[in-house]
């Protein structure tokens, strides 16, 4: 079943796919979006791990996968990780254990797993993905993304690069050829990018044999990505939104989105939470949203966003919010060794 709705003036076209009935243990309907370029479906709400600490090792994998079982039972089917997060081992082990516990109710094909190529691995994406798969304990990932449009020296190991760890040029054509080899070898079902501006997307399309299936970027009611969404839509590239709540709880994030009076007023009107309003706003734009919580009540609350319907007036009110990007990427900018001398260079003026 497929259905869609258009809200004139609010820039919304939302299409939901329900390719399979929900599991009896799933407490929410399973909502999916189609990825046109790789013939996959992706859940509208994902669980993501993006903080550089040991929290995921304990909470998500606690008691040999009980944390993952909770996510799966609540309806989560899309899990987002990355080498640099340090969470691949825990996520992979927890998912494997949880799927074994669930038996035939949930199998690997029901789960959409994303990981990412870190900037120090641009010289050899195939080896990097093979290592990630070994760490995950998986035969393949569903999506493999280029994490940032910047290349580090192969020996760089940290999330925040030192001045001498930058390569002077991105050399994306070479990197993307390696990503395409990952796809050809069956190590992943889809390849894509993350933190790419509209210009960088269009530059990539000039030489790519396999187009990126997705672009994962910051997106929330205060950073709406209208231009980027239009460029991606024109080229059938799915947009996946990280920090859909504005990343509260992170050093670079803020509670500004969920604390905004307009968001709170809309939440009050619908008897919903501000987080549900922010998540449903992203879903209404046709993107998948990557939320993060280990709190059982908030996990359930996030999934409840699928049942919320925002009307045209709500969407128009949100469009009036002043825009503010949270993850600006200053750590990738310097005046000596980085290919990006300014923030404007990094985002090609889209900030």
Short mmCIF file of C-alpha atoms in Angstrom, two decimals:
data_model
loop_
_atom_site.label_atom_id
_atom_site.label_comp_id
_atom_site.label_asym_id
_atom_site.label_seq_id
_atom_site.Cartn_x
_atom_site.Cartn_y
_atom_site.Cartn_z
CA UNK A 1 0.00 0.00 0.00
CA UNK A 2 1.25 3.47 -0.85
CA UNK A 3 -0.34 6.75 -0.10
CA UNK A 4 0.69 10.38 -0.28
CA UNK A 5 -0.45 13.87 0.54
CA UNK A 6 0.42 17.32 -0.75
CA UNK A 7 0.04 20.47 1.32
CA UNK A 8 0.17 23.50 -0.96
CA UNK A 9 2.44 26.29 0.25
CA UNK A 10 4.17 24.21 2.90
CA UNK A 11 6.48 22.24 0.63
CA UNK A 12 5.27 18.84 1.76
CA UNK A 13 4.84 15.61 -0.11
CA UNK A 14 4.76 12.63 2.22
CA UNK A 15 4.63 9.08 0.90
CA UNK A 16 4.54 6.07 3.20
CA UNK A 17 5.25 2.50 2.18
CA UNK A 18 4.03 -0.53 4.12
CA UNK A 19 5.70 -3.46 2.33
CA UNK A 20 5.06 -6.02 5.08
CA UNK A 21 2.62 -6.29 7.98
CA UNK A 22 4.01 -5.39 11.39
CA UNK A 23 5.35 -8.04 13.70
CA UNK A 24 2.92 -9.11 16.44
CA UNK A 25 5.52 -7.84 18.91
CA UNK A 26 5.77 -4.43 17.21
CA UNK A 27 3.72 -1.84 19.07
CA UNK A 28 3.70 0.74 16.24
CA UNK A 29 2.99 0.43 12.52
CA UNK A 30 6.11 0.00 10.43
CA UNK A 31 6.49 3.02 8.17
CA UNK A 32 8.98 2.87 5.32
CA UNK A 33 10.27 5.06 2.51
CA UNK A 34 11.49 3.80 -0.85
CA UNK A 35 15.11 4.38 -1.90
CA UNK A 36 14.71 4.68 -5.65
CA UNK A 37 18.36 4.26 -6.62
CA UNK A 38 18.99 0.97 -4.80
CA UNK A 39 15.54 -0.61 -4.64
CA UNK A 40 15.51 -0.74 -0.85
CA UNK A 41 13.09 0.52 1.76
CA UNK A 42 14.15 2.44 4.84
CA UNK A 43 12.22 3.01 8.05
CA UNK A 44 11.04 6.57 8.64
CA UNK A 45 12.43 6.62 12.19
CA UNK A 46 15.89 5.28 12.92
CA UNK A 47 17.87 4.80 16.09
CA UNK A 48 21.28 6.47 15.86
CA UNK A 49 24.42 6.53 17.94
CA UNK A 50 26.54 9.63 17.44
CA UNK A 51 28.15 10.46 20.78
CA UNK A 52 31.78 9.49 21.32
CA UNK A 53 31.46 7.68 24.65
CA UNK A 54 30.86 4.21 26.01
CA UNK A 55 27.15 4.73 26.61
CA UNK A 56 26.10 2.55 23.68
CA UNK A 57 28.35 -0.31 24.80
CA UNK A 58 26.43 -0.45 28.06
CA UNK A 59 22.90 0.66 27.26
CA UNK A 60 22.26 -0.68 23.76
CA UNK A 61 24.11 -3.94 24.32
CA UNK A 62 23.35 -4.36 28.00
CA UNK A 63 22.55 -7.86 29.22
CA UNK A 64 23.56 -9.35 25.87
CA UNK A 65 21.14 -7.40 23.74
CA UNK A 66 18.10 -6.58 25.89
CA UNK A 67 18.49 -2.93 24.85
CA UNK A 68 18.30 -3.93 21.18
CA UNK A 69 15.31 -6.17 21.86
CA UNK A 70 13.46 -3.17 23.31
CA UNK A 71 14.19 -1.11 20.20
CA UNK A 72 13.07 -3.93 17.91
CA UNK A 73 9.91 -4.64 19.89
CA UNK A 74 8.96 -0.96 19.80
CA UNK A 75 9.17 -0.99 16.01
CA UNK A 76 12.68 0.28 15.30
CA UNK A 77 14.10 -1.33 12.17
CA UNK A 78 16.69 1.23 11.04
CA UNK A 79 19.95 1.50 13.01
CA UNK A 80 22.65 4.06 12.31
CA UNK A 81 26.29 3.74 13.39
CA UNK A 82 29.80 4.60 12.14
CA UNK A 83 33.39 3.59 12.66
CA UNK A 84 34.26 6.87 14.36
CA UNK A 85 31.42 6.50 16.88
CA UNK A 86 33.13 3.44 18.34
CA UNK A 87 29.75 1.72 18.51
CA UNK A 88 29.88 -0.81 15.67
CA UNK A 89 30.91 -3.76 17.85
CA UNK A 90 28.18 -3.14 20.44
CA UNK A 91 25.48 -2.43 17.86
CA UNK A 92 26.35 -5.51 15.81
CA UNK A 93 26.52 -7.83 18.81
CA UNK A 94 23.33 -6.48 20.33
CA UNK A 95 21.37 -6.76 17.07
CA UNK A 96 22.62 -10.29 16.46
CA UNK A 97 21.70 -11.36 19.98
CA UNK A 98 18.31 -9.65 19.78
CA UNK A 99 17.44 -11.25 16.44
CA UNK A 100 18.41 -14.66 17.78
CA UNK A 101 16.17 -14.09 20.78
CA UNK A 102 13.26 -13.00 18.61
CA UNK A 103 13.60 -16.13 16.45
CA UNK A 104 11.73 -15.98 13.14
CA UNK A 105 9.81 -12.87 14.18
CA UNK A 106 12.67 -10.58 13.14
CA UNK A 107 15.40 -11.61 10.69
CA UNK A 108 18.39 -9.73 9.26
CA UNK A 109 16.43 -8.71 6.17
CA UNK A 110 13.98 -6.82 8.40
CA UNK A 111 16.73 -4.57 9.76
CA UNK A 112 18.27 -1.66 7.86
CA UNK A 113 21.81 -1.02 9.10
CA UNK A 114 23.89 2.03 8.16
CA UNK A 115 27.58 2.65 8.77
CA UNK A 116 30.01 5.23 7.47
CA UNK A 117 33.46 5.65 5.91
CA UNK A 118 35.66 7.79 8.14
CA UNK A 119 37.84 10.49 6.59
CA UNK A 120 41.13 8.66 7.23
CA UNK A 121 39.86 5.68 5.19
CA UNK A 122 39.14 7.50 1.91
CA UNK A 123 42.21 5.90 0.36
CA UNK A 124 40.69 2.38 0.65
CA UNK A 125 36.90 2.20 1.25
CA UNK A 126 36.80 -1.55 0.53
CA UNK A 127 39.24 -2.42 3.31
CA UNK A 128 37.51 0.02 5.64
CA UNK A 129 34.10 -1.53 5.06
CA UNK A 130 35.46 -5.07 5.43
CA UNK A 131 36.88 -4.06 8.80
CA UNK A 132 33.56 -2.48 9.84
CA UNK A 133 31.72 -5.65 8.85
CA UNK A 134 34.13 -7.72 10.92
CA UNK A 135 33.54 -5.41 13.87
CA UNK A 136 29.77 -5.53 13.38
CA UNK A 137 29.74 -9.28 12.90
CA UNK A 138 27.63 -8.80 9.76
CA UNK A 139 27.99 -10.00 6.17
CA UNK A 140 26.81 -6.68 4.76
CA UNK A 141 25.44 -3.28 5.69
CA UNK A 142 22.40 -1.88 3.98
CA UNK A 143 23.86 1.61 3.56
CA UNK A 144 27.49 2.76 3.53
CA UNK A 145 28.03 6.52 3.60
CA UNK A 146 31.00 8.82 3.08
CA UNK A 147 30.87 10.47 6.50
CA UNK A 148 32.29 13.90 5.59
CA UNK A 149 33.54 15.52 2.37
CA UNK A 150 37.09 15.73 3.68
CA UNK A 151 40.09 13.39 3.50
CA UNK A 152 42.60 12.80 6.30
CA UNK A 153 45.99 11.13 6.27
CA UNK A 154 45.64 7.33 6.59
CA UNK A 155 47.31 7.39 10.01
CA UNK A 156 44.89 9.93 11.53
CA UNK A 157 42.82 8.19 14.21
CA UNK A 158 40.81 10.82 16.09
CA UNK A 159 37.44 12.41 15.45
CA UNK A 160 38.98 15.89 15.65
CA UNK A 161 41.89 16.13 13.20
CA UNK A 162 45.19 17.76 14.00
CA UNK A 163 46.49 20.37 11.60
CA UNK A 164 48.96 18.00 9.93
CA UNK A 165 46.36 15.24 9.43
CA UNK A 166 44.45 16.84 6.54
CA UNK A 167 45.00 15.84 2.94
CA UNK A 168 45.13 18.98 0.81
CA UNK A 169 42.51 17.72 -1.65
CA UNK A 170 39.32 15.69 -1.25
CA UNK A 171 39.83 13.58 -4.41
CA UNK A 172 36.23 12.46 -4.27
CA UNK A 173 36.36 10.73 -7.64
CA UNK A 174 38.89 8.25 -6.26
CA UNK A 175 36.96 7.80 -3.01
CA UNK A 176 33.70 7.23 -4.83
CA UNK A 177 35.25 4.62 -7.11
CA UNK A 178 36.14 2.71 -3.93
CA UNK A 179 32.58 3.08 -2.67
CA UNK A 180 31.29 1.70 -5.95
CA UNK A 181 33.60 -1.30 -5.57
CA UNK A 182 32.04 -1.93 -2.14
CA UNK A 183 28.66 -2.01 -3.86
CA UNK A 184 29.84 -4.30 -6.67
CA UNK A 185 31.35 -6.73 -4.15
CA UNK A 186 28.08 -7.05 -2.24
CA UNK A 187 29.53 -5.57 0.95
CA UNK A 188 26.62 -3.12 1.05
CA UNK A 189 23.24 -2.75 -0.61
CA UNK A 190 23.42 1.02 -1.09
CA UNK A 191 26.09 3.72 -1.04
CA UNK A 192 25.64 7.35 -0.19
CA UNK A 193 27.11 10.44 1.43
CA UNK A 194 26.73 12.52 4.55
CA UNK A 195 27.18 16.26 5.18
CA UNK A 196 27.28 17.04 1.46
CA UNK A 197 26.07 20.41 0.21
CA UNK A 198 23.96 20.80 -2.94
CA UNK A 199 27.06 21.74 -4.90
CA UNK A 200 29.01 18.73 -3.68
CA UNK A 201 26.10 16.46 -4.60
CA UNK A 202 25.98 17.87 -8.13
CA UNK A 203 29.76 17.62 -8.49
CA UNK A 204 29.58 13.95 -7.46
CA UNK A 205 26.87 13.22 -10.01
CA UNK A 206 29.16 14.50 -12.78
CA UNK A 207 31.44 11.45 -12.49
CA UNK A 208 29.57 8.81 -10.45
CA UNK A 209 28.67 5.56 -12.19
CA UNK A 210 26.41 4.63 -9.27
CA UNK A 211 24.56 7.63 -7.85
CA UNK A 212 24.39 8.12 -4.07
CA UNK A 213 21.18 6.62 -2.74
CA UNK A 214 21.10 8.95 0.27
CA UNK A 215 22.57 12.09 1.79
CA UNK A 216 22.51 12.13 5.59
CA UNK A 217 22.56 15.69 6.90
CA UNK A 218 21.50 17.77 9.86
CA UNK A 219 17.85 18.68 9.44
CA UNK A 220 15.20 19.87 11.89
CA UNK A 221 12.56 22.62 12.10
CA UNK A 222 15.31 25.23 12.63
CA UNK A 223 17.52 23.94 9.80
CA UNK A 224 15.12 22.97 7.06
CA UNK A 225 17.48 22.25 4.13
CA UNK A 226 14.98 23.37 1.48
CA UNK A 227 17.54 23.85 -1.33
CA UNK A 228 19.35 20.61 -0.58
CA UNK A 229 16.10 18.65 -0.41
CA UNK A 230 15.08 20.02 -3.81
CA UNK A 231 18.41 19.05 -5.40
CA UNK A 232 18.26 15.58 -3.88
CA UNK A 233 14.63 15.07 -4.93
CA UNK A 234 15.45 16.05 -8.51
CA UNK A 235 18.08 13.30 -8.56
CA UNK A 236 16.10 10.66 -6.60
CA UNK A 237 18.50 10.89 -3.64
CA UNK A 238 16.93 10.17 -0.27
CA UNK A 239 17.58 12.66 2.53
CA UNK A 240 18.13 11.24 6.00
CA UNK A 241 18.04 13.68 8.90
CA UNK A 242 20.42 13.47 11.83
CA UNK A 243 19.83 15.64 14.90
CA UNK A 244 16.11 15.98 14.05
CA UNK A 245 15.54 17.46 17.52
CA UNK A 246 18.50 19.84 17.30
CA UNK A 247 20.86 17.47 19.16
CA UNK A 248 20.00 18.36 22.76
CA UNK A 249 22.48 16.76 25.11
CA UNK A 250 25.42 17.08 22.72
CA UNK A 251 28.20 19.64 23.15
CA UNK A 252 27.43 21.12 19.75
CA UNK A 253 23.65 20.76 20.03
CA UNK A 254 20.87 22.77 21.64
CA UNK A 255 17.40 22.48 23.15
CA UNK A 256 16.30 25.42 20.98
CA UNK A 257 14.09 23.26 18.75
CA UNK A 258 12.09 21.50 21.46
CA UNK A 259 11.97 24.67 23.60
CA UNK A 260 10.72 26.91 20.80
CA UNK A 261 7.29 28.45 21.61
CA UNK A 262 5.88 27.63 18.16
CA UNK A 263 6.91 23.98 18.42
CA UNK A 264 5.50 23.80 21.94
CA UNK A 265 2.25 25.47 20.86
CA UNK A 266 1.78 22.95 18.03
CA UNK A 267 2.54 20.14 20.47
CA UNK A 268 -0.08 21.43 22.91
CA UNK A 269 -2.63 21.71 20.10
CA UNK A 270 -2.16 18.06 19.11
CA UNK A 271 -1.64 16.73 22.65
CA UNK A 272 1.80 15.61 21.56
CA UNK A 273 5.33 16.32 22.75
CA UNK A 274 7.64 18.90 21.14
CA UNK A 275 9.93 16.02 20.12
CA UNK A 276 7.07 14.30 18.30
CA UNK A 277 6.28 17.53 16.45
CA UNK A 278 9.90 17.94 15.35
CA UNK A 279 10.16 14.31 14.23
CA UNK A 280 6.86 14.35 12.35
CA UNK A 281 7.84 17.61 10.66
CA UNK A 282 10.88 15.82 9.19
CA UNK A 283 8.84 12.77 8.22
CA UNK A 284 6.28 15.02 6.52
CA UNK A 285 9.07 16.25 4.23
CA UNK A 286 9.72 12.71 3.02
CA UNK A 287 12.95 12.17 4.95
CA UNK A 288 13.92 9.52 7.47
CA UNK A 289 14.80 10.88 10.91
CA UNK A 290 17.52 9.49 13.16
CA UNK A 291 16.59 9.84 16.81
CA UNK A 292 18.67 8.70 19.75
CA UNK A 293 17.45 7.68 23.15
CA UNK A 294 18.04 4.81 25.57
CA UNK A 295 15.17 5.96 27.78
CA UNK A 296 12.25 3.56 27.32
CA UNK A 297 9.61 6.25 27.64
CA UNK A 298 11.34 8.56 25.16
CA UNK A 299 11.90 5.66 22.76
CA UNK A 300 8.15 5.01 22.80
CA UNK A 301 7.44 8.72 22.55
CA UNK A 302 9.63 9.04 19.46
CA UNK A 303 7.82 6.20 17.72
CA UNK A 304 4.56 7.95 18.57
CA UNK A 305 5.53 10.67 16.11
CA UNK A 306 4.38 8.29 13.36
CA UNK A 307 0.79 8.68 14.60
CA UNK A 308 0.88 12.48 14.65
CA UNK A 309 -0.56 14.45 11.73
CA UNK A 310 0.52 18.06 11.26
CA UNK A 311 -1.80 20.30 9.28
CA UNK A 312 -0.84 22.94 6.73
CA UNK A 313 -1.03 25.75 9.28
CA UNK A 314 1.42 23.90 11.54
CA UNK A 315 3.87 23.47 8.66
CA UNK A 316 3.59 27.11 7.62
CA UNK A 317 4.21 28.24 11.21
CA UNK A 318 7.34 26.07 11.40
CA UNK A 319 8.57 27.57 8.13
CA UNK A 320 8.65 30.95 9.88
CA UNK A 321 11.25 29.83 12.43
CA UNK A 322 14.64 31.47 12.21
CA UNK A 323 17.15 28.99 10.82
CA UNK A 324 20.15 27.92 12.86
CA UNK A 325 22.63 25.15 12.08
CA UNK A 326 23.93 23.25 15.11
CA UNK A 327 26.72 21.08 13.63
CA UNK A 328 28.78 23.66 11.76
CA UNK A 329 31.92 21.58 11.27
CA UNK A 330 34.45 24.09 12.56
CA UNK A 331 36.83 21.23 13.36
CA UNK A 332 37.29 20.68 9.61
CA UNK A 333 38.25 24.26 8.86
CA UNK A 334 41.63 26.00 9.16
CA UNK A 335 43.68 28.50 7.18
CA UNK A 336 46.71 26.29 6.57
CA UNK A 337 46.21 22.58 5.89
CA UNK A 338 42.46 22.00 5.39
CA UNK A 339 40.99 22.28 1.89
CA UNK A 340 38.33 24.42 3.57
CA UNK A 341 39.61 27.77 4.76
CA UNK A 342 36.22 28.97 6.01
CA UNK A 343 32.87 27.53 7.10
CA UNK A 344 31.39 28.94 3.90
CA UNK A 345 33.92 26.89 1.89
CA UNK A 346 32.92 23.71 3.70
CA UNK A 347 29.19 24.21 3.05
CA UNK A 348 29.55 26.04 -0.28
CA UNK A 349 27.70 29.07 1.03
CA UNK A 350 24.70 27.02 2.24
CA UNK A 351 25.03 28.12 5.85
#
